[in-house]
mmCIF file of C-alpha atoms and ligand atoms in Angstrom:
data_model
loop_
_atom_site.group_PDB
_atom_site.id
_atom_site.type_symbol
_atom_site.label_atom_id
_atom_site.label_comp_id
_atom_site.label_asym_id
_atom_site.label_seq_id
_atom_site.Cartn_x
_atom_site.Cartn_y
_atom_site.Cartn_z
ATOM 1 C CA MET A 1 0.000 0.000 0.000
ATOM 2 C CA GLU A 2 1.298 3.471 -0.827
ATOM 3 C CA LYS A 3 2.357 5.711 2.057
ATOM 4 C CA ASP A 4 -0.453 8.305 1.653
ATOM 5 C CA ALA A 5 -3.139 5.630 1.590
ATOM 6 C CA TYR A 6 -1.630 3.942 4.654
ATOM 7 C CA ALA A 7 -1.404 7.269 6.560
ATOM 8 C CA SER A 8 -4.997 8.057 5.618
ATOM 9 C CA LEU A 9 -6.187 4.607 6.706
ATOM 10 C CA VAL A 10 -4.391 4.857 10.065
ATOM 11 C CA HIS A 11 -5.855 8.339 10.629
ATOM 12 C CA GLN A 12 -9.404 7.247 9.736
ATOM 13 C CA ILE A 13 -9.210 4.149 11.953
ATOM 14 C CA LYS A 14 -7.938 6.222 14.878
ATOM 15 C CA THR A 15 -10.706 8.799 14.344
ATOM 16 C CA ILE A 16 -13.464 6.171 14.152
ATOM 17 C CA LEU A 17 -12.201 4.318 17.241
ATOM 18 C CA LYS A 18 -11.774 7.528 19.259
ATOM 19 C CA LYS A 19 -15.238 8.831 18.286
ATOM 20 C CA ASN A 20 -16.868 5.549 19.258
ATOM 21 C CA ALA A 21 -14.909 5.357 22.508
ATOM 22 C CA ARG A 22 -15.899 8.940 23.440
ATOM 23 C CA GLY A 23 -19.603 8.493 22.593
ATOM 24 C CA LYS A 24 -22.247 8.595 25.294
ATOM 25 C CA PRO A 25 -22.618 5.729 25.928
ATOM 26 C CA PRO A 26 -19.319 4.581 24.378
ATOM 27 C CA LEU A 27 -19.855 1.989 21.654
ATOM 28 C CA ILE A 28 -16.443 0.483 22.360
ATOM 29 C CA ARG A 29 -14.153 0.525 25.360
ATOM 30 C CA LEU A 30 -10.409 0.956 24.932
ATOM 31 C CA SER A 31 -8.047 0.023 27.749
ATOM 32 C CA ARG A 32 -5.407 2.627 28.546
ATOM 33 C CA GLU A 33 -2.778 0.315 27.017
ATOM 34 C CA THR A 34 -4.740 -0.123 23.777
ATOM 35 C CA ALA A 35 -5.377 3.638 23.540
ATOM 36 C CA ALA A 36 -1.638 4.300 24.001
ATOM 37 C CA LEU A 37 -0.767 1.631 21.441
ATOM 38 C CA LEU A 38 -3.192 3.201 18.989
ATOM 39 C CA GLU A 39 -1.642 6.625 19.465
ATOM 40 C CA SER A 40 1.814 5.195 18.817
ATOM 41 C CA VAL A 41 0.873 3.768 15.388
ATOM 42 C CA THR A 42 2.573 5.919 12.764
ATOM 43 C CA VAL A 43 3.605 5.590 9.151
ATOM 44 C CA PRO A 44 6.998 3.881 8.911
ATOM 45 C CA ASP A 45 9.623 5.999 7.148
ATOM 46 C CA THR A 46 10.655 2.896 5.253
ATOM 47 C CA MET A 47 7.349 2.974 3.338
ATOM 48 C CA GLN A 48 7.933 4.328 -0.117
ATOM 49 C CA LYS A 49 5.563 6.907 -1.544
ATOM 50 C CA PRO A 50 5.641 6.193 -5.264
ATOM 51 C CA HIS A 51 5.396 9.371 -7.296
ATOM 52 C CA LEU A 52 2.193 9.260 -9.290
ATOM 53 C CA GLU A 53 4.034 9.446 -12.566
ATOM 54 C CA GLU A 54 6.182 6.485 -11.586
ATOM 55 C CA VAL A 55 3.280 3.989 -11.549
ATOM 56 C CA SER A 56 4.435 1.087 -13.661
ATOM 57 C CA VAL A 57 2.879 0.631 -17.076
ATOM 58 C CA GLU A 58 1.923 -2.984 -16.241
ATOM 59 C CA SER A 59 -0.270 -1.760 -13.383
ATOM 60 C CA VAL A 60 -2.411 0.530 -15.534
ATOM 61 C CA SER A 61 -4.568 0.084 -18.561
ATOM 62 C CA GLU A 62 -5.617 2.424 -21.346
ATOM 63 C CA SER A 63 -8.440 4.758 -20.407
ATOM 64 C CA PRO A 64 -11.696 4.013 -22.251
ATOM 65 C CA PRO A 65 -13.121 6.747 -24.458
ATOM 66 C CA ASP A 66 -15.241 9.276 -22.533
ATOM 67 C CA ASN A 67 -18.556 7.844 -23.729
ATOM 68 C CA GLU A 68 -17.582 4.374 -22.461
ATOM 69 C CA LYS A 69 -16.207 5.586 -19.117
ATOM 70 C CA ALA A 70 -17.630 3.544 -16.248
ATOM 71 C CA ALA A 71 -18.223 5.217 -12.907
ATOM 72 C CA CYS A 72 -15.414 4.989 -10.318
ATOM 73 C CA THR A 73 -16.767 2.767 -7.571
ATOM 74 C CA VAL A 74 -15.208 0.958 -4.651
ATOM 75 C CA GLU A 75 -15.627 -2.410 -6.369
ATOM 76 C CA SER A 76 -14.391 -1.045 -9.668
ATOM 77 C CA PRO A 77 -12.090 1.904 -8.958
ATOM 78 C CA CYS A 78 -11.100 4.264 -11.770
ATOM 79 C CA ILE A 79 -7.789 3.098 -13.099
ATOM 80 C CA GLN A 80 -5.387 5.856 -13.986
ATOM 81 C CA SER A 81 -4.467 5.630 -17.625
ATOM 82 C CA ALA A 82 -0.822 5.456 -18.657
ATOM 83 C CA GLY A 83 0.899 8.770 -19.108
ATOM 84 C CA PRO A 84 1.215 11.736 -16.831
ATOM 85 C CA ASP A 85 -1.552 12.640 -14.443
ATOM 86 C CA SER A 86 -3.310 15.969 -15.023
ATOM 87 C CA LEU A 87 -5.841 18.188 -13.273
ATOM 88 C CA ALA A 88 -8.255 17.605 -16.173
ATOM 89 C CA LYS A 89 -7.926 13.838 -15.777
ATOM 90 C CA ILE A 90 -8.612 14.132 -12.043
ATOM 91 C CA SER A 91 -11.688 16.319 -12.701
ATOM 92 C CA ALA A 92 -13.012 13.769 -15.194
ATOM 93 C CA GLU A 93 -12.595 10.974 -12.646
ATOM 94 C CA ILE A 94 -14.326 13.069 -9.990
ATOM 95 C CA SER A 95 -17.269 13.725 -12.346
ATOM 96 C CA ALA A 96 -17.745 9.953 -12.756
ATOM 97 C CA CYS A 97 -17.039 9.077 -9.107
ATOM 98 C CA LYS A 98 -19.528 6.852 -7.273
ATOM 99 C CA LYS A 99 -17.213 5.666 -4.502
ATOM 100 C CA CYS A 100 -19.408 6.980 -1.689
ATOM 101 C CA PRO A 101 -23.154 7.633 -1.426
ATOM 102 C CA LEU A 102 -22.762 11.410 -1.925
ATOM 103 C CA TYR A 103 -22.914 10.898 -5.704
ATOM 104 C CA ALA A 104 -26.614 10.123 -5.353
ATOM 105 C CA THR A 105 -27.515 13.503 -3.831
ATOM 106 C CA ARG A 106 -25.087 15.827 -5.640
ATOM 107 C CA LEU A 107 -26.142 18.160 -8.443
ATOM 108 C CA HIS A 108 -22.556 18.740 -9.569
ATOM 109 C CA THR A 109 -19.142 17.577 -8.493
ATOM 110 C CA VAL A 110 -16.788 20.388 -7.421
ATOM 111 C CA ALA A 111 -13.227 19.431 -8.321
ATOM 112 C CA GLY A 112 -11.649 22.841 -7.714
ATOM 113 C CA GLU A 113 -10.515 25.730 -9.872
ATOM 114 C CA GLY A 114 -7.737 28.214 -10.404
ATOM 115 C CA ASN A 115 -4.171 28.439 -11.579
ATOM 116 C CA PRO A 116 -2.669 24.979 -12.236
ATOM 117 C CA SER A 117 0.762 26.393 -11.327
ATOM 118 C CA ALA A 118 -0.477 28.385 -8.332
ATOM 119 C CA SER A 119 2.016 29.204 -5.597
ATOM 120 C CA LEU A 120 -0.876 29.173 -3.110
ATOM 121 C CA VAL A 121 -3.644 26.563 -2.767
ATOM 122 C CA PHE A 122 -6.625 27.006 -0.430
ATOM 123 C CA VAL A 123 -8.211 23.774 0.779
ATOM 124 C CA GLY A 124 -11.700 23.956 2.276
ATOM 125 C CA GLU A 125 -14.052 21.332 3.650
ATOM 126 C CA ALA A 126 -16.769 20.435 1.137
ATOM 127 C CA PRO A 127 -19.083 22.134 -1.340
ATOM 128 C CA GLY A 128 -22.209 23.806 0.050
ATOM 129 C CA ALA A 129 -25.518 24.417 -1.706
ATOM 130 C CA SER A 130 -24.267 27.208 -4.024
ATOM 131 C CA GLU A 131 -21.155 25.235 -4.964
ATOM 132 C CA ASP A 132 -23.251 22.123 -5.640
ATOM 133 C CA ARG A 133 -25.528 24.159 -7.945
ATOM 134 C CA GLN A 134 -22.650 25.808 -9.839
ATOM 135 C CA GLY A 135 -19.971 23.081 -9.738
ATOM 136 C CA ARG A 136 -17.453 25.673 -8.467
ATOM 137 C CA PRO A 137 -15.736 25.960 -5.063
ATOM 138 C CA PHE A 138 -16.404 28.776 -2.591
ATOM 139 C CA VAL A 139 -19.047 30.732 -4.483
ATOM 140 C CA GLY A 140 -21.600 31.155 -1.653
ATOM 141 C CA ARG A 141 -21.402 33.531 1.329
ATOM 142 C CA ALA A 142 -18.271 31.921 2.769
ATOM 143 C CA GLY A 143 -16.843 31.996 -0.738
ATOM 144 C CA GLN A 144 -17.429 35.730 -0.998
ATOM 145 C CA LEU A 145 -15.455 36.194 2.206
ATOM 146 C CA LEU A 146 -12.632 34.018 0.854
ATOM 147 C CA THR A 147 -12.670 36.045 -2.374
ATOM 148 C CA ASP A 148 -12.400 39.261 -0.295
ATOM 149 C CA ILE A 149 -9.486 37.796 1.681
ATOM 150 C CA ILE A 150 -7.699 36.963 -1.583
ATOM 151 C CA SER A 151 -8.501 40.168 -3.478
ATOM 152 C CA LYS A 152 -8.858 42.895 -0.844
ATOM 153 C CA GLY A 153 -6.508 41.389 1.757
ATOM 154 C CA MET A 154 -3.817 39.699 -0.314
ATOM 155 C CA LYS A 155 -4.146 41.925 -3.415
ATOM 156 C CA MET A 156 -4.277 38.780 -5.528
ATOM 157 C CA SER A 157 -7.027 37.385 -7.710
ATOM 158 C CA ARG A 158 -8.881 34.075 -7.455
ATOM 159 C CA ASP A 159 -7.280 33.205 -10.806
ATOM 160 C CA ASP A 160 -3.786 33.466 -9.257
ATOM 161 C CA VAL A 161 -4.480 30.785 -6.658
ATOM 162 C CA PHE A 162 -6.058 27.322 -6.714
ATOM 163 C CA ILE A 163 -9.144 26.670 -4.581
ATOM 164 C CA CYS A 164 -10.485 23.226 -3.758
ATOM 165 C CA ASN A 165 -11.989 21.128 -0.993
ATOM 166 C CA VAL A 166 -11.340 17.850 0.776
ATOM 167 C CA LEU A 167 -14.699 16.496 -0.447
ATOM 168 C CA LYS A 168 -15.695 17.013 -4.048
ATOM 169 C CA CYS A 169 -19.426 16.436 -3.461
ATOM 170 C CA ARG A 170 -21.833 18.208 -1.115
ATOM 171 C CA PRO A 171 -22.809 16.358 2.061
ATOM 172 C CA PRO A 172 -26.600 16.690 2.526
ATOM 173 C CA GLU A 173 -27.587 19.620 4.762
ATOM 174 C CA ASN A 174 -23.901 20.670 4.778
ATOM 175 C CA ARG A 175 -23.162 18.191 7.543
ATOM 176 C CA VAL A 176 -19.526 17.586 8.463
ATOM 177 C CA PRO A 177 -17.865 15.037 6.125
ATOM 178 C CA ASN A 178 -17.619 11.584 7.667
ATOM 179 C CA PRO A 179 -14.377 9.547 7.786
ATOM 180 C CA GLU A 180 -15.466 7.177 4.998
ATOM 181 C CA GLU A 181 -16.253 10.062 2.627
ATOM 182 C CA ILE A 182 -12.871 11.628 3.390
ATOM 183 C CA MET A 183 -11.104 8.312 2.852
ATOM 184 C CA TYR A 184 -12.576 7.899 -0.641
ATOM 185 C CA CYS A 185 -12.190 11.541 -1.690
ATOM 186 C CA GLU A 186 -8.769 12.361 -0.217
ATOM 187 C CA PRO A 187 -6.747 10.678 -3.002
ATOM 188 C CA TYR A 188 -8.150 13.226 -5.501
ATOM 189 C CA LEU A 189 -6.924 16.095 -3.310
ATOM 190 C CA LEU A 190 -3.509 14.476 -2.849
ATOM 191 C CA ARG A 191 -3.112 14.088 -6.619
ATOM 192 C CA GLN A 192 -4.155 17.718 -7.173
ATOM 193 C CA LEU A 193 -1.594 18.948 -4.646
ATOM 194 C CA ASP A 194 1.079 16.627 -6.033
ATOM 195 C CA LEU A 195 0.542 18.104 -9.501
ATOM 196 C CA ILE A 196 0.332 21.763 -8.490
ATOM 197 C CA ARG A 197 3.133 21.591 -5.872
ATOM 198 C CA PRO A 198 2.395 25.110 -4.590
ATOM 199 C CA LYS A 199 4.760 27.031 -2.327
ATOM 200 C CA VAL A 200 2.082 27.210 0.369
ATOM 201 C CA ILE A 201 -1.106 25.315 1.205
ATOM 202 C CA CYS A 202 -3.639 27.166 3.343
ATOM 203 C CA ALA A 203 -5.935 24.741 5.160
ATOM 204 C CA LEU A 204 -9.277 26.405 5.871
ATOM 205 C CA GLY A 205 -10.761 24.930 9.027
ATOM 206 C CA ALA A 206 -10.528 21.688 10.921
ATOM 207 C CA VAL A 207 -11.542 19.178 8.243
ATOM 208 C CA ALA A 208 -8.852 20.379 5.806
ATOM 209 C CA ALA A 209 -6.225 20.700 8.556
ATOM 210 C CA HIS A 210 -6.918 17.272 10.054
ATOM 211 C CA THR A 211 -7.049 15.555 6.679
ATOM 212 C CA LEU A 212 -3.733 17.017 5.526
ATOM 213 C CA LEU A 213 -1.835 16.952 8.822
ATOM 214 C CA LYS A 214 -3.224 13.642 10.107
ATOM 215 C CA ASN A 215 -3.922 14.881 13.603
ATOM 216 C CA ASP A 216 -6.979 16.121 15.471
ATOM 217 C CA LEU A 217 -5.636 19.189 17.240
ATOM 218 C CA THR A 218 -7.839 22.269 17.539
ATOM 219 C CA ILE A 219 -7.532 25.119 15.043
ATOM 220 C CA SER A 220 -6.267 27.401 17.820
ATOM 221 C CA ARG A 221 -3.448 24.884 18.478
ATOM 222 C CA LEU A 222 -2.653 24.483 14.793
ATOM 223 C CA ARG A 223 -2.730 28.078 13.590
ATOM 224 C CA GLY A 224 0.086 30.530 14.238
ATOM 225 C CA GLU A 225 2.860 28.204 13.083
ATOM 226 C CA TRP A 226 4.194 26.572 9.952
ATOM 227 C CA HIS A 227 3.529 22.915 9.179
ATOM 228 C CA THR A 228 4.752 20.794 6.312
ATOM 229 C CA TYR A 229 2.706 18.662 3.971
ATOM 230 C CA HIS A 230 4.883 16.423 1.730
ATOM 231 C CA GLY A 231 7.594 19.063 1.753
ATOM 232 C CA ILE A 232 5.135 21.911 1.071
ATOM 233 C CA ALA A 233 4.724 24.674 3.681
ATOM 234 C CA LEU A 234 1.248 24.578 5.184
ATOM 235 C CA ARG A 235 -0.599 27.150 7.231
ATOM 236 C CA VAL A 236 -3.891 26.579 9.054
ATOM 237 C CA THR A 237 -6.489 29.284 9.492
ATOM 238 C CA TYR A 238 -10.172 29.586 10.317
ATOM 239 C CA HIS A 239 -12.764 28.490 7.778
ATOM 240 C CA PRO A 240 -14.534 31.512 6.208
ATOM 241 C CA ALA A 241 -17.929 30.096 7.306
ATOM 242 C CA TYR A 242 -16.651 30.163 10.916
ATOM 243 C CA LEU A 243 -15.471 33.752 10.415
ATOM 244 C CA LEU A 244 -18.956 34.752 9.245
ATOM 245 C CA ARG A 245 -20.269 33.482 12.579
ATOM 246 C CA ASN A 246 -17.329 34.815 14.607
ATOM 247 C CA PRO A 247 -16.210 38.055 12.936
ATOM 248 C CA ALA A 248 -13.992 38.960 15.914
ATOM 249 C CA ASP A 249 -11.587 36.210 14.780
ATOM 250 C CA LYS A 250 -11.107 37.782 11.346
ATOM 251 C CA VAL A 251 -8.119 39.631 12.758
ATOM 252 C CA LYS A 252 -6.414 36.284 13.487
ATOM 253 C CA THR A 253 -6.988 35.108 9.917
ATOM 254 C CA TRP A 254 -5.511 38.408 8.760
ATOM 255 C CA ASP A 255 -2.381 37.571 10.811
ATOM 256 C CA ASP A 256 -2.223 34.155 9.117
ATOM 257 C CA VAL A 257 -2.651 35.714 5.684
ATOM 258 C CA LYS A 258 0.170 38.208 6.356
ATOM 259 C CA GLU A 259 2.482 35.297 7.289
ATOM 260 C CA ILE A 260 1.578 33.518 4.048
ATOM 261 C CA LEU A 261 2.231 36.680 2.004
ATOM 262 C CA GLN A 262 5.605 37.189 3.674
ATOM 263 C CA PHE A 263 6.536 33.597 2.899
ATOM 264 C CA LEU A 264 5.394 33.872 -0.718
ATOM 265 C CA ASN A 265 7.325 37.097 -1.222
ATOM 266 C CA ALA A 266 10.469 35.962 0.582
HETATM 267 N N1 URA H 301 -17.301 25.701 2.322
HETATM 268 C C1 URA H 301 -16.272 24.930 1.913
HETATM 269 O O1 URA H 301 -15.563 24.340 2.720
HETATM 270 N N2 URA H 301 -16.055 24.824 0.620
HETATM 271 C C2 URA H 301 -16.766 25.434 -0.309
HETATM 272 O O2 URA H 301 -16.481 25.291 -1.496
HETATM 273 C C3 URA H 301 -17.833 26.254 0.141
HETATM 274 C C4 URA H 301 -18.092 26.371 1.455
#
C-alpha cells in the first residue's frame, strides 16, 4: 500500500475508534494500554511513496473513451491511464465518481478551480448548496469572504491561486464530512496537490487541517505556526464560514494571511 493511503487509513481508523470510545454511551471501550498503542501507530519511514508518474505501465490500462467511461466505484475503482496525471484527468474521474453515497444527492461535483501552477492553494471542507448548484468551489457567502481575503486582503485574484476542498461532493444539509467520505475523496486532493506543488497550502478549518496533517488538534493549536505537507509549507487558518459566525476572529486570519504573504514574497 502506498504511504499516503496507509497514513490516511491509520488516521481514519484512529478517528473512528476515538469517536466511538468517546460516545455517550461509548460503543467500544479501549483500555489505557490499547489507547496508548493506537496513538503510537505511525507511518513507517521505510514505506515508499511512489510518485504518481512512476506507476508502472503494467499496473495501468488504457483509459476508455469518454462515452464508455464507467463510474469509479469501490468495487471497480477508476484506473489511472498510462501517461502523466493531469488536473483535467482528475476532474473527469471526480465527475464519474460513485465511490461513496454522496454521488446520489449531488447536483454537480466540485473538483476545484484556479491556476494549475499556483504558488498558493486554499483547501476547504466540502461544497455547500451554491457550490453544488454551480460546480465551483467557494461561491456562496463563505466563498465571498474568501474572495475578499484573496482580493482585498492579499491583493491577488482568485485566478492566481487554486481553490479546492477535501470532499468534491456536497454532504446533505452541509453536515460535516464523515471519515469514509474523506477516505474515498482524499486521493483526488492528494493528486491535485502533487501536480500543483504550490509554495504554500492554506488549510481552511478543521476538516482540511486534520485531513492534511493527520492529527486532530484544535484550530487554535494548529494556527500561528508553519507545518509541512509532503515538503510543502502549510498554514492553518479559520474556515470563512466560521469567520462569518465569529467576525472577531477575522483579525487572526488576517495575521495568518500576512504570514503567508511574507513567505510567498520571501
Ligand atoms: N465551504 C467549503 O468548505 N467549501 C466550499 O467550497 C464552500 C463552502
